[in-house]
Amino acid sequence: GRLRSPESLRFTVYRSRDTAHPRKRHRRILVSETERLCYVGHNFGSGVMRCNSLCRYFVGVLDKDSGQMEVYNAEMFNMQPLLSGGRCWVLAQSMPGLMWLWNERWGLGAQGALMCVSPAQVDLCIEAFGTSKQKRALSSRHMNAVGNDIVSTAVTKAAANIIDSKGVTALMQDVAQDDVQTISAFLPPCHEDADRPEHVYKFEDILSPTEYEALRVPAAALASATAEDIAKKAEERSHCSFVLEELKFLPADEKSRDHKARCLWFLDTLIKFSHLKVIKKKHTPSGTPIHSTSHKFSLLPHSVQNLVSASMKAKITAYVILLALHINNFQTDLTVLQNDMKLQESRILDIAKALRLKISKAKGGLGLENDQNHKLGTLSLPLPMQKAPAGQRKRKKIN
């Protein structure tokens, strides 16, 4: 639209109070108002005119008496109508984020202007001129918003009541206990009344007789490995560091050597599974010992793709620790397993504590510098009481 009397307009300039900021101190807002509309322009933000950055503008004020002109720096402002309240209605079709608007005082013959509108204004337009489908959708959205507010208020009130009645300390203990119980749900049976450490977690509960028998053929290569073979495997990194180190100390007795080789092959396979997000069919060819093993540690058994969730990774970690304990006379280096499985120390310690292991420190060892601490896990009787995971410990106050 055209202004009827532009010479009667009066303008007001607002500037930023933050004069110390190098950018904000130059911000200006120009405002003008007629009897019908308010016009606003600014020199910052997304809608600013680019011409101000490409060249400079000046205003010359001519003194008619002396004939001299004084020149002042100037800026260009793109003044836009400020459409708010009930003064703007939809005139034509809507576009993403924009609408053709008109002022109710102008009438239908007025020329439209392309302006941005707020979601609240869009809702007002839909209520006044929307179709039945649009109005039903708007009503449903408002009802959902009210319902969400009611639920949020109720949950907040219930949480406050629980905290007041039970206390923060008791709630933190409950959370810690729940975490221990979640991990315990994926552990093999624990025989707390056992008289020997090897009977606390029985070997057949970790590796079934069927699986153990299926490992005879693939583990034969490990059992017959020479020093040169082990050095080549270490160079190729075909096995984890725990397995490569234990291969150096295979027993001379043929039966014991075969038993340890089977355990090492199975442990190495579990660690490889822990690095996967999905165990695909190509990882577990049918007829191999890892075919049945993959179903044991995945969420979707007997499917084309077996998902390895966080809980399944906890289960794999527990079985790896227990196998390492059976291999190493019920004391194993948790730090080595942590590095092989790429876990955080707190995570593997939580699982070790859920297995009722005693945690101790030892310096040096496999894969780390001598001045670095290792965490050793020992399965001994009597079993220690279950404690809260390390992540739930009370934080120290920092002064």
XYZ file of C-alpha atoms in Angstrom:
399
model
C 0.000 0.000 0.000
C 0.932 3.643 -0.404
C 1.131 6.168 2.397
C -1.452 8.926 2.035
C 0.671 11.625 3.655
C 4.300 10.477 4.075
C 5.462 13.987 4.954
C 3.497 13.783 8.206
C 5.404 10.751 9.514
C 7.542 11.115 12.633
C 10.354 8.685 13.419
C 11.948 7.509 16.654
C 15.387 5.845 16.808
C 16.400 3.419 19.573
C 19.987 2.354 20.107
C 21.590 -0.424 22.139
C 22.660 0.415 25.678
C 25.600 -2.003 25.420
C 28.084 0.576 24.128
C 31.095 -1.541 25.120
C 30.214 -4.457 22.827
C 31.841 -3.939 19.384
C 28.752 -5.173 17.505
C 25.822 -4.325 19.755
C 26.792 -0.672 20.145
C 25.940 -0.064 16.467
C 22.476 -1.619 16.649
C 19.577 0.721 15.861
C 15.795 0.288 15.642
C 13.749 2.843 13.704
C 10.021 3.175 14.521
C 7.227 5.191 12.947
C 3.454 5.100 13.461
C 0.464 6.214 11.436
C -3.157 6.163 12.514
C -3.492 2.704 10.916
C -0.162 0.911 11.242
C 3.159 0.857 13.018
C 6.326 0.553 10.892
C 9.582 -0.892 12.217
C 13.052 -1.214 10.701
C 16.375 -2.391 12.147
C 20.007 -2.692 11.069
C 20.720 -6.105 12.619
C 19.326 -9.624 12.432
C 18.348 -11.865 9.527
C 16.185 -9.305 7.743
C 18.776 -6.525 7.583
C 19.431 -4.883 4.213
C 22.700 -5.964 2.597
C 23.216 -2.633 0.884
C 24.574 -1.080 4.104
C 27.566 -3.436 3.975
C 28.301 -2.770 0.285
C 28.529 1.018 0.299
C 28.180 4.130 2.483
C 25.266 6.556 2.552
C 25.240 10.237 3.433
C 22.555 12.871 4.019
C 23.249 16.443 2.945
C 21.533 19.325 4.778
C 21.521 22.536 2.683
C 21.522 25.914 4.385
C 19.485 28.060 1.953
C 20.780 31.320 3.398
C 24.516 30.560 3.169
C 24.281 28.073 0.308
C 26.487 25.592 2.200
C 25.698 21.944 2.785
C 26.615 19.824 5.794
C 27.038 16.066 5.151
C 26.157 13.374 7.727
C 26.642 9.612 7.794
C 23.412 7.701 7.206
C 22.001 4.174 7.038
C 19.235 2.631 4.948
C 16.306 1.112 6.901
C 13.703 -1.126 5.320
C 10.504 -0.194 7.179
C 7.931 -2.992 7.483
C 4.420 -2.849 8.959
C 4.203 -4.352 12.431
C 1.177 -6.618 12.157
C -0.155 -7.750 15.523
C -3.350 -8.434 17.413
C -6.566 -8.558 15.386
C -5.500 -6.109 12.662
C -4.182 -8.755 10.215
C -6.085 -11.489 8.461
C -5.340 -13.993 5.755
C -5.956 -12.669 2.228
C -4.593 -15.397 -0.040
C -2.814 -18.748 0.019
C -0.189 -19.523 2.643
C 3.432 -20.454 1.988
C 5.994 -22.102 4.344
C 6.569 -19.536 7.093
C 5.009 -16.660 5.096
C 1.512 -15.372 4.313
C -0.121 -12.743 2.177
C -1.714 -10.377 4.686
C -3.985 -7.387 4.547
C -5.308 -4.869 7.012
C -8.989 -5.047 7.809
C -9.333 -1.273 7.535
C -8.075 -1.305 3.934
C -10.853 -3.509 2.589
C -10.711 -6.179 -0.079
C -9.389 -3.787 -2.720
C -6.165 -3.159 -0.854
C -2.856 -4.477 -2.173
C -1.379 -7.406 -0.164
C 2.068 -7.392 1.428
C 4.371 -10.381 1.970
C 5.086 -10.575 5.707
C 6.270 -13.121 8.292
C 3.701 -14.151 10.883
C 3.983 -15.890 14.236
C 2.432 -19.305 15.050
C -0.103 -17.564 17.299
C -1.247 -15.392 14.397
C -1.536 -18.463 12.171
C -3.772 -20.092 14.801
C -5.995 -16.989 14.868
C -6.235 -17.098 11.075
C -7.179 -20.793 11.119
C -9.874 -20.170 13.751
C -11.378 -17.395 11.622
C -10.976 -18.684 8.056
C -9.638 -22.262 8.216
C -11.335 -25.331 6.823
C -13.097 -27.840 9.074
C -10.104 -30.199 8.865
C -7.684 -27.422 9.860
C -9.894 -26.398 12.779
C -10.118 -30.007 14.030
C -6.327 -30.333 13.851
C -5.903 -27.043 15.730
C -8.351 -28.126 18.433
C -6.581 -31.483 18.795
C -3.194 -29.759 19.127
C -4.521 -27.448 21.822
C -6.027 -30.394 23.707
C -2.722 -32.294 23.544
C -0.853 -29.237 24.828
C -3.227 -28.979 27.791
C -2.911 -32.721 28.446
C 0.880 -32.545 28.403
C 0.831 -29.662 30.865
C -1.449 -31.629 33.208
C 0.744 -34.749 33.017
C 3.930 -32.735 33.534
C 2.436 -31.011 36.571
C 1.248 -34.320 38.030
C 4.642 -36.000 37.499
C 6.471 -33.065 39.066
C 4.137 -33.099 42.062
C 4.459 -36.883 42.485
C 8.268 -36.692 42.261
C 8.326 -33.947 44.871
C 6.138 -36.025 47.200
C 8.408 -39.079 46.806
C 11.523 -37.026 47.468
C 9.920 -35.448 50.558
C 8.759 -38.785 51.969
C 11.739 -40.990 51.109
C 14.696 -38.637 50.874
C 17.332 -38.131 48.207
C 19.842 -40.541 49.774
C 17.384 -43.446 49.845
C 16.377 -42.790 46.236
C 20.016 -42.834 45.092
C 20.501 -46.158 46.871
C 17.418 -47.571 45.114
C 18.759 -46.454 41.732
C 22.122 -48.060 42.481
C 20.434 -51.295 43.527
C 18.314 -51.291 40.363
C 21.485 -50.933 38.280
C 23.049 -53.926 40.040
C 19.872 -55.985 39.508
C 19.775 -55.029 35.809
C 23.325 -56.310 35.311
C 22.631 -59.404 37.445
C 19.738 -60.401 35.162
C 22.252 -61.276 32.413
C 24.725 -63.215 34.568
C 25.014 -67.006 34.691
C 23.711 -68.697 37.861
C 25.691 -67.826 40.984
C 25.996 -70.588 43.611
C 26.638 -68.573 46.745
C 26.773 -71.677 48.957
C 29.645 -73.208 46.958
C 32.629 -74.508 48.902
C 35.187 -73.768 46.152
C 35.618 -70.774 43.773
C 35.241 -72.959 40.646
C 31.783 -74.013 41.834
C 30.455 -70.448 42.290
C 30.073 -70.035 38.515
C 30.144 -73.515 37.041
C 32.008 -73.945 33.783
C 29.080 -75.718 32.083
C 26.877 -72.657 32.793
C 29.367 -70.476 30.903
C 30.194 -72.872 28.074
C 27.664 -75.632 27.467
C 28.896 -79.173 26.676
C 27.574 -78.816 23.103
C 29.451 -75.565 22.557
C 32.574 -76.976 24.211
C 32.565 -79.987 21.879
C 32.042 -77.742 18.820
C 35.183 -75.782 19.747
C 37.481 -78.786 19.309
C 38.244 -78.200 15.611
C 38.712 -74.384 15.512
C 40.706 -74.385 18.776
C 43.149 -76.983 17.437
C 45.045 -74.244 15.583
C 45.604 -72.383 18.854
C 46.599 -75.540 20.711
C 49.274 -76.369 18.120
C 50.586 -72.794 17.779
C 54.366 -72.440 17.995
C 56.328 -69.423 19.211
C 56.701 -68.265 15.597
C 52.955 -68.632 15.027
C 52.188 -66.599 18.144
C 54.614 -63.851 17.074
C 52.945 -63.733 13.650
C 49.482 -63.529 15.230
C 50.681 -60.674 17.451
C 52.045 -58.839 14.421
C 48.795 -59.327 12.505
C 46.682 -58.585 15.622
C 44.405 -61.421 14.699
C 43.546 -62.006 18.375
C 43.081 -59.789 21.423
C 46.043 -59.054 23.700
C 44.688 -61.281 26.505
C 44.607 -64.332 24.195
C 47.993 -63.564 22.640
C 49.602 -63.375 26.080
C 47.948 -66.569 27.343
C 49.044 -68.500 24.237
C 52.618 -68.099 25.456
C 51.791 -70.177 28.547
C 49.842 -73.126 27.167
C 50.249 -76.251 29.360
C 52.423 -79.083 28.149
C 49.777 -81.670 29.015
C 47.745 -82.360 25.871
C 44.333 -82.439 27.599
C 44.936 -79.243 29.590
C 46.399 -77.559 26.507
C 43.311 -78.410 24.437
C 40.980 -77.196 27.223
C 42.730 -73.824 27.534
C 42.840 -73.391 23.741
C 39.079 -73.929 23.512
C 38.450 -71.375 26.266
C 40.755 -68.837 24.609
C 39.098 -69.292 21.209
C 35.649 -68.778 22.730
C 36.795 -65.733 24.760
C 38.371 -64.164 21.675
C 35.108 -64.659 19.745
C 33.083 -62.994 22.491
C 35.389 -59.968 22.494
C 34.969 -59.671 18.724
C 31.182 -59.799 19.193
C 31.390 -56.971 21.753
C 32.791 -54.650 19.070
C 29.795 -55.200 16.767
C 26.437 -53.431 16.770
C 24.816 -56.092 14.617
C 25.980 -59.707 14.264
C 25.207 -60.444 10.624
C 24.868 -63.850 9.034
C 28.278 -63.527 7.361
C 29.884 -63.322 10.824
C 28.342 -66.627 11.899
C 28.326 -69.231 9.108
C 25.914 -72.098 9.753
C 27.549 -75.188 11.231
C 30.308 -73.304 13.047
C 30.515 -73.028 16.849
C 29.937 -69.254 16.727
C 26.595 -69.757 14.934
C 24.843 -70.840 18.140
C 26.972 -68.517 20.257
C 25.702 -65.417 18.412
C 22.069 -66.240 19.315
C 23.054 -66.451 22.972
C 24.270 -62.840 23.078
C 21.814 -60.998 20.806
C 18.320 -59.555 21.083
C 16.793 -61.241 18.023
C 17.879 -64.876 18.060
C 17.551 -67.006 14.907
C 17.151 -63.940 12.676
C 19.239 -62.768 9.748
C 20.696 -59.918 11.811
C 21.262 -60.222 15.560
C 21.267 -56.909 17.424
C 23.887 -56.481 20.155
C 22.320 -54.060 22.634
C 23.970 -52.438 25.661
C 22.508 -55.117 27.945
C 23.868 -57.858 25.676
C 27.301 -56.213 25.772
C 27.102 -56.347 29.565
C 26.303 -60.054 29.292
C 29.244 -60.620 26.934
C 31.553 -58.744 29.314
C 30.413 -60.882 32.250
C 31.057 -64.112 30.349
C 34.482 -62.877 29.218
C 35.458 -62.085 32.816
C 34.258 -65.480 34.054
C 36.112 -67.326 31.288
C 39.281 -65.379 32.109
C 38.853 -66.349 35.783
C 38.585 -70.044 34.904
C 41.661 -69.733 32.685
C 43.781 -67.856 35.254
C 42.952 -69.738 38.440
C 40.191 -67.257 39.423
C 42.259 -64.100 39.350
C 42.447 -61.977 36.194
C 43.621 -58.557 35.047
C 40.469 -56.535 34.415
C 42.421 -53.675 32.832
C 43.633 -55.920 30.012
C 40.074 -57.097 29.296
C 38.860 -53.494 29.497
C 41.364 -52.434 26.836
C 40.521 -55.404 24.594
C 36.778 -54.696 24.813
C 37.234 -50.904 24.611
C 35.192 -50.276 27.746
C 35.299 -47.572 30.364
C 36.920 -48.658 33.602
C 33.807 -47.835 35.620
C 31.705 -50.127 33.400
C 33.872 -53.223 33.707
C 34.291 -52.633 37.460
C 30.503 -52.418 37.880
C 30.083 -55.771 36.134
C 32.952 -57.305 38.144
C 31.326 -56.174 41.386
C 28.011 -57.615 40.242
C 29.898 -60.907 39.803
C 30.963 -60.582 43.468
C 34.676 -60.212 42.688
C 37.186 -58.576 44.992
C 38.912 -55.654 43.266
C 42.561 -54.849 43.986
C 45.350 -52.834 42.355
C 48.592 -54.025 40.783
C 51.243 -52.042 38.887
C 52.555 -52.873 35.438
C 51.570 -55.781 33.322
C 50.267 -56.524 29.889
C 49.618 -53.669 27.501
C 50.300 -50.813 29.900
C 53.298 -48.926 31.206
C 54.834 -50.025 34.456
C 53.720 -46.878 36.254
C 50.062 -47.413 35.350
C 47.682 -49.137 37.733
C 45.948 -52.356 36.821
C 42.724 -53.544 38.388
C 42.725 -57.207 39.378
C 39.536 -59.179 39.900
C 39.595 -62.158 42.255
C 36.851 -64.706 42.867
C 37.310 -65.996 46.407
C 35.195 -67.210 49.289
C 33.363 -65.877 51.154
C 31.781 -63.730 48.475
C 31.701 -59.978 49.214
C 28.400 -58.171 49.555
C 27.067 -56.391 46.469
C 27.778 -52.655 46.475
C 26.423 -49.730 44.499
C 28.092 -49.141 41.115
C 30.888 -46.572 41.020
C 28.797 -44.197 38.922
C 26.283 -43.795 41.771
C 28.778 -42.768 44.429
C 28.185 -39.518 46.215
C 30.050 -36.665 44.588
C 32.596 -34.748 46.598
C 31.969 -31.086 47.129
C 34.472 -28.777 45.469
C 35.256 -25.616 47.409
